[in-house]
C-alpha positions as a printed Julia matrix, in Angstrom:
653×3 Matrix{Float64}:
 55.66  130.5   138.86
 57.39  133.42  139.9
 61.13  133.69  140.96
 63.25  136.26  141.66
 67.28  136.35  143.09
 67.91  139.14  144.81
 70.64  141.78  143.3
 71.33  145.09  144.93
 72.75  146.51  141.32
 69.04  145.9   139.78
 67.56  149.85  139.34
 64.38  148.48  140.66
 64.85  146.63  142.92
 63.94  149.65  145.5
 61.17  150.03  148.28
 59.27  153.7   147.7
 60.17  154.78  150.14
 64.22  155.11  148.55
 65.16  157.42  146.5
 64.81  156.05  142.62
 66.81  156.15  139.81
 67.29  159.01  137.24
 66.01  157.3   134.26
 64.79  153.44  133.8
 65.5   151.57  130.54
 62.31  149.15  129.46
 63.02  147.02  126.65
 59.23  144.78  125.87
 59.93  142.08  123.25
 57.99  139.45  121.69
 56.25  138.14  118.49
 55.73  141.03  115.6
 52.76  139.98  116.03
 52.63  140.58  120.17
 51.89  144.28  119.3
 54.79  145.06  121.11
 54.78  148.63  118.99
 51.95  149.71  120.08
 53.05  148.57  123.47
 55.54  150.69  123.75
 54.43  153.97  121.72
 51.13  153.69  124.23
 54.03  153.73  126.62
 55.76  156.1   125.76
 52.58  158.45  125.66
 52.0   157.76  128.95
 55.38  158.61  130.16
 55.14  161.72  128.12
 52.36  162.46  129.83
 53.86  161.41  133.64
 56.18  164.58  132.81
 60.04  162.43  132.15
 62.04  162.85  129.66
 62.39  160.03  127.01
 64.17  158.78  124.06
 62.4   155.27  122.18
 63.84  152.77  120.02
 61.56  150.79  118.13
 63.78  147.82  116.09
 61.55  145.52  113.72
 62.85  142.69  112.08
 63.51  142.81  108.37
 60.74  140.18  107.04
 57.12  141.26  106.56
 56.0   137.79  108.77
 58.57  135.54  109.78
 56.8   132.41  111.36
 55.44  132.51  114.69
 57.74  132.41  117.29
 60.8   132.51  115.8
 64.14  134.08  116.08
 64.25  136.41  112.63
 60.17  138.02  114.21
 60.96  139.51  116.91
 59.95  142.46  117.3
 61.51  145.04  120.42
 60.98  148.28  121.13
 63.16  150.24  124.32
 62.3   153.56  126.07
 64.96  154.73  128.0
 62.87  157.98  130.39
 63.31  159.5   133.46
 63.57  162.96  135.64
 66.62  164.38  134.17
 67.99  164.8   130.7
 67.51  161.53  127.76
 69.58  161.73  124.92
 69.79  157.96  124.43
 67.26  155.17  124.39
 70.41  153.83  126.91
 72.56  151.21  126.96
 71.44  148.68  128.19
 67.39  147.86  129.08
 66.79  147.75  133.46
 63.85  145.31  132.83
 63.54  143.09  129.5
 59.9   142.11  129.39
 59.84  138.7   127.12
 57.1   137.12  125.4
 58.29  134.39  124.13
 61.13  132.45  124.53
 62.45  133.97  120.46
 61.94  137.25  122.0
 64.5   136.61  125.42
 66.87  134.88  123.15
 67.41  137.81  120.92
 67.77  139.9   123.94
 68.58  138.87  127.21
 72.38  139.12  126.35
 71.99  143.09  126.76
 70.36  143.28  129.67
 72.03  144.58  132.47
 73.62  142.43  134.9
 71.03  142.29  137.78
 68.74  143.62  135.66
 65.21  142.02  135.87
 63.52  139.73  133.07
 59.23  139.69  132.66
 58.42  136.38  131.12
 55.19  135.17  129.78
 55.85  131.37  130.79
 52.64  130.14  128.93
 54.46  130.42  125.6
 57.82  128.49  127.26
 56.11  125.68  125.34
 58.56  122.45  123.82
 57.37  124.01  120.36
 58.54  127.4   120.99
 61.62  126.38  122.22
 62.34  124.32  119.88
 62.07  127.05  117.33
 64.53  129.59  119.52
 67.09  126.95  119.74
 66.77  126.35  123.41
 67.38  122.85  124.32
 65.99  123.07  127.65
 63.53  126.26  129.49
 66.1   129.06  130.3
 63.48  129.32  132.79
 64.46  126.4   134.53
 68.21  125.32  133.78
 69.4   128.74  135.63
 71.04  129.83  131.86
 69.09  133.37  133.16
 70.76  133.5   136.92
 72.61  136.56  135.9
 69.66  138.26  136.3
 66.38  138.13  138.4
 63.65  136.59  136.95
 59.26  137.01  137.12
 57.97  134.98  135.1
 54.03  134.23  135.14
 51.61  132.87  132.63
 50.83  135.53  130.9
 47.99  134.28  128.12
 46.09  132.44  131.07
 45.88  135.47  132.63
 44.41  137.56  129.56
 42.29  134.44  129.03
 40.65  134.99  132.37
 40.84  138.15  132.02
 38.59  138.44  128.83
 36.9   135.36  129.83
 33.37  137.24  129.48
 33.54  139.46  126.87
 33.35  135.8   125.0
 36.41  136.53  122.55
 37.78  133.78  120.77
 41.42  132.48  121.9
 42.82  134.4   118.99
 41.34  137.63  119.59
 41.45  137.39  123.21
 45.72  137.06  123.63
 45.87  139.56  121.6
 44.92  141.64  124.21
 47.79  140.0   126.38
 49.93  143.0   125.59
 47.42  145.46  126.56
 47.92  143.0   129.99
 51.64  143.82  129.96
 51.33  147.39  128.95
 48.73  147.39  132.63
 51.7   145.81  134.64
 54.59  148.48  133.69
 51.95  151.68  134.12
 51.94  150.14  137.85
 55.73  149.74  137.88
 56.31  153.03  136.96
 52.95  154.63  138.54
 51.33  155.54  135.48
 48.25  156.61  135.25
 45.44  154.32  133.19
 42.96  156.57  131.99
 44.45  158.51  128.82
 45.41  154.73  127.85
 41.6   153.99  128.65
 40.03  156.69  126.67
 43.19  155.98  123.74
 40.79  152.39  123.33
 38.02  153.49  123.55
 38.76  155.64  120.59
 40.16  153.5   119.17
 38.11  150.7   119.04
 34.98  152.96  118.88
 32.86  151.1   116.05
 33.69  147.51  118.45
 33.19  147.75  121.83
 33.03  144.24  122.42
 37.08  145.07  121.66
 37.44  147.8   123.72
 36.26  146.03  126.94
 38.65  143.93  126.31
 41.87  145.49  126.25
 41.07  147.63  128.98
 40.02  144.51  130.64
 43.11  143.3   130.15
 44.82  146.67  130.6
 43.2   146.98  134.52
 43.82  143.37  135.43
 47.33  143.65  134.4
 47.76  147.65  136.69
 45.82  144.87  139.14
 48.39  142.02  139.64
 50.78  144.5   140.2
 48.85  145.93  142.98
 48.19  142.83  144.6
 50.49  139.85  143.68
 52.39  139.15  146.97
 55.57  138.82  144.37
 59.42  138.1   146.36
 61.95  140.03  144.49
 62.41  142.78  142.56
 58.88  144.03  141.41
 58.47  147.06  143.43
 55.98  150.26  141.91
 58.45  152.67  140.98
 57.89  156.33  140.54
 60.08  158.66  138.91
 59.97  163.09  139.26
 59.29  164.52  135.54
 62.29  166.48  134.19
 61.99  169.95  135.14
 61.2   171.38  131.31
 60.03  175.84  130.31
 56.93  176.32  130.36
 54.75  175.65  126.85
 53.62  172.98  124.9
 54.9   169.7   124.19
 53.7   166.96  122.66
 56.16  163.43  121.6
 57.43  163.19  117.85
 59.33  161.03  115.27
 61.96  161.27  113.25
 59.35  160.83  110.34
 56.41  163.44  112.1
 58.61  166.28  112.15
 60.67  166.0   108.83
 57.42  166.55  107.39
 56.42  169.27  110.03
 59.44  170.73  109.02
 58.78  170.5   105.15
 55.42  172.16  105.09
 56.59  174.82  108.2
 59.76  175.23  105.15
 57.1   175.55  102.5
 55.47  178.13  104.46
 58.32  180.31  105.21
 59.53  180.4   101.77
 55.38  181.34  100.64
 55.07  178.19   98.14
 52.86  175.46   97.95
 54.78  172.6    98.06
 54.69  169.05   96.09
 56.22  165.52   97.29
 56.55  162.53   94.73
 57.28  159.45   96.8
 57.67  155.8    96.6
 57.03  153.38   99.24
 60.24  152.45  101.14
 61.44  150.91  104.79
 61.87  153.24  106.74
 61.05  156.3   104.81
 56.99  155.94  103.73
 55.9   157.38  106.78
 57.21  160.79  105.27
 54.77  160.44  102.35
 52.38  158.84  105.7
 52.14  162.26  107.02
 52.49  163.81  104.74
 48.65  162.8   103.06
 47.23  164.38  106.43
 48.42  167.71  105.94
 46.08  169.51  101.89
 44.87  172.17  103.9
 48.65  172.97  104.22
 48.97  173.51  100.09
 50.9   169.94  100.5
 50.02  168.11   96.93
 51.23  164.12   97.66
 51.74  162.28   94.96
 53.34  158.01   94.99
 54.27  157.21   91.81
 54.95  153.57   90.46
 58.71  154.28   91.32
 61.35  156.41   92.77
 62.63  157.98   89.37
 59.07  159.45   88.46
 58.86  159.95   92.51
 62.09  162.65   91.89
 61.61  163.87   88.56
 57.76  165.22   89.05
 58.98  166.27   91.85
 61.48  167.94   89.51
 58.64  169.15   87.13
 56.87  170.8    89.76
 59.61  173.18   91.26
 59.87  173.99   87.22
 56.57  175.82   87.84
 57.08  177.41   90.34
 56.08  175.24   93.55
 58.15  173.4    96.05
 59.65  169.65   94.5
 60.61  167.64   97.1
 60.82  163.82   97.17
 62.3   160.65  100.21
 63.33  157.64  100.12
 65.67  155.58  101.62
 69.59  154.05   99.89
 68.35  152.03   97.45
 65.66  154.58   96.17
 68.18  157.21   96.56
 70.67  155.37   93.83
 67.61  155.3    91.26
 67.07  158.82   92.0
 71.01  159.57   90.92
 70.72  160.59   87.19
 67.21  163.25   88.1
 69.61  164.57   90.64
 71.81  165.15   88.46
 69.17  167.07   86.52
 68.4   169.21   88.8
 71.92  170.37   89.34
 72.25  171.3    85.81
 69.13  172.83   85.67
 69.79  174.54   88.9
 66.01  174.17   90.89
 65.53  173.95   94.25
 64.76  170.84   95.92
 64.65  169.06   98.88
 65.79  165.0    98.63
 65.22  163.72  102.34
 67.43  160.01  102.24
 65.9   158.36  105.86
 68.96  155.88  106.1
 68.97  152.23  106.64
 72.25  149.66  106.61
 73.55  148.73  102.62
 74.89  147.66  100.35
 71.7   146.35   98.04
 68.82  145.61  100.21
 71.02  145.17  103.15
 69.38  145.41  106.42
 66.12  147.34  105.3
 64.58  147.94  109.32
 67.79  148.73  110.69
 69.82  151.73  111.12
 73.04  153.06  108.97
 74.99  155.99  108.7
 76.55  154.7   105.21
 75.06  156.75  102.33
 77.42  159.93  103.23
 79.37  159.26  100.25
 76.15  158.65   98.16
 74.9   162.18   99.1
 78.52  163.95   99.17
 80.04  162.81   95.88
 77.51  160.05   94.25
 76.86  161.19   90.73
 78.26  161.73   87.77
 80.03  164.35   86.72
 80.72  166.94   88.9
 77.13  167.69   90.22
 77.92  169.55   94.04
 74.95  170.31   96.18
 74.74  171.16   99.81
 74.05  168.03  102.43
 72.57  168.44  105.98
 71.96  165.63  108.51
 69.0   166.54  111.67
 70.61  164.77  115.45
 67.83  163.53  116.46
 63.66  163.0   116.33
 62.83  166.74  117.17
 65.81  168.05  115.86
 64.36  166.88  112.04
 62.19  169.5   111.94
 64.34  172.53  111.89
 66.97  169.86  109.15
 63.64  170.48  106.92
 63.82  174.45  107.11
 66.92  174.71  106.95
 66.63  172.48  103.89
 63.99  174.25  102.52
 65.6   177.86  103.03
 69.18  177.14  101.76
 67.66  175.22   98.2
 65.43  178.62   97.71
 67.33  180.85   98.42
 70.64  179.04   96.19
 68.1   177.58   92.97
 69.94  173.88   94.64
 68.5   169.71   95.05
 69.28  169.66   99.02
 69.99  166.6   100.65
 68.47  165.58  103.75
 69.83  163.04  105.58
 68.4   161.33  108.97
 68.14  157.41  109.33
 66.29  154.71  110.84
 66.85  155.32  114.05
 65.41  159.05  113.79
 62.74  157.93  111.99
 61.75  155.83  114.48
 62.27  157.04  117.76
 60.5   159.33  119.48
 61.51  162.3   122.31
 59.22  164.95  123.84
 59.1   168.41  121.44
 58.01  171.8   122.67
 56.2   173.15  120.13
 57.94  175.85  118.43
 56.12  179.65  118.29
 56.02  180.02  114.51
 56.41  184.05  115.36
 60.18  182.86  116.08
 61.15  181.62  112.73
 62.65  183.93  109.98
 60.55  183.77  106.53
 63.17  183.15  103.24
 60.38  184.15  100.85
 61.31  183.44   97.59
 60.82  186.36   94.67
 59.82  184.71   91.24
 61.97  186.88   87.96
 58.6   188.49   86.14
 60.2   190.91   83.52
 62.92  189.91   81.64
 66.49  190.42   83.22
 67.88  191.43   79.38
 66.59  195.23   78.78
 66.08  194.67   74.67
 66.26  191.35   74.41
 65.02  187.79   75.56
 65.46  186.39   79.14
 68.47  185.24   80.62
 67.32  182.04   82.57
 71.14  181.41   83.9
 72.07  184.93   85.07
 73.55  185.0    88.04
 74.24  187.31   90.96
 76.8   188.22   93.59
 76.01  184.69   94.81
 76.09  182.63   91.74
 72.56  181.78   91.92
 70.34  181.88   88.3
 66.85  183.69   88.81
 64.08  181.35   88.8
 61.08  181.92   86.66
 57.92  179.68   86.16
 56.7   177.86   83.4
 53.84  180.31   81.05
 55.52  183.14   82.44
 54.63  186.13   79.69
 56.69  187.23   77.87
 59.99  184.97   79.7
 59.51  181.71   77.43
 63.14  179.87   78.3
 64.43  176.54   78.02
 66.48  174.81   80.29
 67.41  170.99   80.46
 70.49  168.51   80.74
 72.79  169.23   78.45
 75.97  171.94   78.98
 74.39  176.17   78.45
 76.08  178.77   76.88
 75.9   181.28   79.88
 73.71  182.89   81.1
 71.54  182.53   77.81
 71.05  178.18   78.35
 71.15  177.58   74.79
 73.12  174.04   74.08
 76.18  174.5    74.12
 79.32  172.33   73.92
 82.45  174.49   74.13
 84.89  173.16   76.33
 85.57  176.93   77.71
 81.87  177.41   78.22
 81.73  173.42   80.23
 84.25  174.88   82.39
 83.08  177.76   83.34
 80.22  176.14   84.16
 81.64  173.35   85.79
 82.95  176.12   88.14
 80.16  178.05   88.56
 78.21  175.67   89.77
 80.35  174.73   92.18
 81.41  177.96   93.44
 77.77  178.35   94.02
 77.6   175.75   96.27
 81.07  176.39   98.02
 78.97  179.76   98.81
 76.74  177.96  101.51
 79.36  177.81  103.99
 79.58  181.62  104.33
 75.52  181.34  104.88
 75.21  178.77  107.01
 75.35  179.24  110.85
 79.67  179.23  112.23
 80.61  175.68  113.72
 80.51  175.39  117.53
 81.12  173.24  120.02
 78.2   171.14  121.3
 80.06  170.81  124.73
 83.19  171.44  125.97
 85.99  174.09  125.2
 87.54  175.41  122.18
 90.49  173.76  121.8
 92.71  170.84  123.68
 93.53  167.81  122.81
 90.21  165.74  122.1
 87.95  166.32  119.85
 84.95  164.01  119.52
 83.13  164.88  116.07
 79.77  163.09  114.87
 77.02  164.03  112.67
 73.05  162.66  112.74
 71.95  160.55  115.1
 75.38  159.15  116.79
 74.69  162.95  118.86
 73.16  161.63  122.28
 75.52  158.52  122.78
 78.9   160.72  121.47
 77.04  163.54  124.15
 76.21  161.08  127.16
 79.99  159.19  127.05
 81.98  163.23  126.14
 80.15  164.18  129.61
 80.81  162.13  131.84
 84.63  161.46  130.3
 84.94  165.57  131.75
 83.61  164.25  135.05
 86.79  162.39  135.1
 88.22  165.78  133.94
 88.9   164.63  130.71
 89.84  167.57  128.38
 87.79  166.29  125.91
 84.69  168.59  123.69
 82.57  167.56  121.33
 81.53  169.19  118.14
 78.82  168.02  115.98
 78.0   168.7   112.02
 74.52  169.61  110.66
 76.39  170.99  107.49
 78.29  168.73  106.05
 78.84  169.41  102.9
 79.84  172.0   102.59
 81.27  172.47  105.56
 80.76  175.71  107.7
 83.64  177.67  107.36
 84.82  177.41  110.35
 85.44  174.28  110.49
 88.57  174.21  109.66
 90.1   176.23  112.25
 87.72  174.7   114.56
 89.33  171.5   114.33
 93.31  172.54  114.45
 92.58  173.64  118.04
 92.69  170.18  118.67
 95.59  167.32  118.45
 92.91  164.42  118.73
 89.89  164.37  115.9
 87.32  161.09  116.81
 84.88  160.3   114.42
 82.38  157.93  115.51
 80.1   157.09  112.73
 77.63  154.45  111.7
 80.01  153.02  109.28
 83.47  152.51  107.62
 84.74  155.78  108.14
 83.0   157.76  105.63
 82.92  161.51  107.55
 86.6   161.01  108.78
 87.39  160.43  104.31
 85.61  164.16  104.19
 87.31  165.61  106.74
 91.09  164.22  106.36
 90.18  165.08  102.81
 89.09  169.14  103.63
 91.23  169.61  105.86
 94.5   167.64  106.09
 93.61  166.28  109.82
 94.75  162.65  110.98
 90.83  162.54  112.1
 90.48  158.54  113.28
 87.62  156.44  113.17
 85.24  154.51  115.32
 83.29  152.72  113.41
 79.9   150.68  114.0
 77.73  148.73  111.64
 75.92  146.66  113.79
 72.2   148.16  112.26
 72.59  149.04  116.06
 73.25  152.26  117.21
 75.84  153.15  119.23
 76.45  153.02  123.43
 77.58  155.0   125.2
 80.33  152.83  126.79
 81.38  152.49  123.46
 82.52  155.66  122.71
 83.03  156.31  126.13
 86.01  153.54  125.98
 87.25  155.12  122.45
 87.5   158.43  123.67
 89.96  156.7   126.88
 92.97  155.77  124.41
 93.57  158.92  124.53
 93.96  159.88  127.84
 96.0   156.02  129.34
 98.19  156.82  131.46
 96.24  160.21  133.39
 95.5   159.69  136.55
 91.74  158.55  137.0
 92.12  156.84  134.25
 94.41  154.05  134.73
 94.01  151.29  132.07
 92.56  153.67  129.75
 93.91  151.7   127.09
 91.04  149.07  125.81
 89.13  147.57  123.15
 85.85  149.5   122.08
 82.96  147.86  123.96
 81.49  145.86  120.6
 78.54  144.9   122.24
 75.6   145.16  120.28
 71.92  145.78  121.27
 70.14  143.39  120.91
 73.44  141.07  121.48
 71.54  137.72  120.36
 73.4   134.88  121.15
 72.2   132.78  118.69
 72.57  130.13  115.74
 72.7   131.24  112.21
 71.03  129.32  109.52
C-alpha cells in the first residue's frame, strides 16, 4: 500500500533537478529486536563516507528486552546530516521510518508537519495495533493527515528477497532492517558497496546470512529505483560539506573519551590503569579500553563500584595513572573513595557519563543532573576540578585535559559527559599527535628533606605535594585518609593542623583556575544584552539558537564553559559585561546556582528534565523573551516550547 498527500513543506518532496535542502533529519524506529541501532549506525557510516557533516542521537529503551511490539520496547536512531555545519541531531525529523505501530505512536508526534512517514504495513496487524493502544490502524483512519505517508509491506518484500537462501521465517525477517537501509541509501544517493563489504566481513563465518542480508539491502535499493510511487519519495543528493584536508572518522563520545585517556597517559609518560564496573551508559568506555593493551593500558572489571575506584587509587599510589568510570548511581558509591583520593592527594581521573536520575532513574536517557554531585557531593570540604565535554569529538581533548590537571595538581578530576554524548557520533578529524604538548610527570626519587625523613606532603609554589612511587628506596612514607601533619603526613588531630590542611587543599584546587585557558565567547560579542551560558552537550542547540537570533539582529552571545570547577579566572568579569544571563541545562538549574553563588549574578535558568536533548526551537523561544518589543521580534515573550523528541501521546500504565 502506498499513500501520499502532497505537501509543499516536505523537505523530501523535490525533483532531482531541484535545489535540495542543506540538511535532513531522519529517524529510524522499531522494536528493540529490529536492529534500528545497527541500521542507523551503518547509515551514519555511509553518510560520513559521502562527506556530509552529521550528528546522531541513539535512543534506547530502558528495558533489556521489553515484550515485542510494545510501546516500552521501541528503539530509535536519529541522524541529522547535510552539506553545512551540523551541531545537533535535529529538532524534529523530516523522515520517520516506523517498523511497527508502537514505533509510529511513540515517534510520529515529533515529526515535522509535512514530513514523510515510511511504515511497514505488514506489521500493522490487529495484534500489534492492540499492543500499541491503537483502536484503528493509523494508516487508514486519517490520523496521519498532517504528514506524507508511504506504507508498504516491508516484511513481505524482505521475505521475497531472501527466499532463495532458505532461511527460516525468523531469520528472514531479521533482514528487513537491511531492506529498509537499502531504501534509505537510494533515497539519499548513498553508495551500497561499503555496506556490502561490511556485511561480508560481519558474516564471514556464515556466508548464507551475508548473502541474504546483501540481497535484502539490494532489494530495498531496487524498490526505490523501480517502484512507481506517487508523492514525496524522490532521490535526494546532499553535497559534501566543505572541510579541511585530513584523516576523518566518525566517533562516539565513549570512543573519544577512551582514546583521550590513552593519549593523556602517553603525554604524561605513564601506564594507565582503568578500574570499572558495568553500568549504562558508561560501560562502553571499559569495552573500548580493553582493546588498547598495546598502549600500556590495564583494565580491571571489579566486583563493584567501590572496588573499581579503590583499585585505581592503588594504581596511582604505585605510579600509574589511575582512571575509573561510571554513571550517577555508581559515582554515588564511589564518593567515600573520592574523598580518600582528595585526602591522599593522588592523581585520578573519574569519568561520569550522566543519565537521568535519581536512583536508577532513566538508565538509557540523557541528563546533566550530576553537577551538584561532581562539585559538592562528598563529605567534608573535598574540592576537586570538574570539566565537561560539549560533544563526542570534544570528549577527546577533555579527557587529555583531565589527565593533565590530575597529574600536575596531584588531585582527582571529574570529567562529565552524558548519555547523549557517549552514544552519539559525529565526524572527527584525527589530530596530529605532534600538535599536543607533552606534560611528563616527575616522581620524587631522593629525599626532599636533607638530613631527615622524606616529607610526602611538602608543597611547592602551586601547593602541590610530590608524587612518590611506593617502594622507592629510601623514600618510605605513609599516606591515608586521616588528617595528617603538615609536611610529614603523620596523623595529627590538632585543630590548627586541620585548618591549615583544609585551606591548603582548597587553595590548590582554586589555583587550577589560573592554569586553564581564559573563558572565551563561542559566538557573539564580549558583552551585550544577553549571554546564553551553557556547559556539556547543550552546546549544539545553544549555538544554533544563538546563531539564528543573531541573524535577526538580536544582541545575544553564546558562552560555553568547559572548566566547571574551579571556573576560569576571568569568568566573573566576562559575565558582568552582559545585562542578562540565560542558562539552559538538562536539570533543574544546577549550573545557574553555581554561577549565582560564585558571582552574585541573576542567572536565569532554562530547565529540561525529560531525558531528551534540548531542541533549538526551545532555546530560541527563551532567547526571544529577553527581546520582546524589539523590531522584527514582536511577540518574543512566549512560553518555551516544551515539545519533547520524541513526544509520545500514549496511555501510561
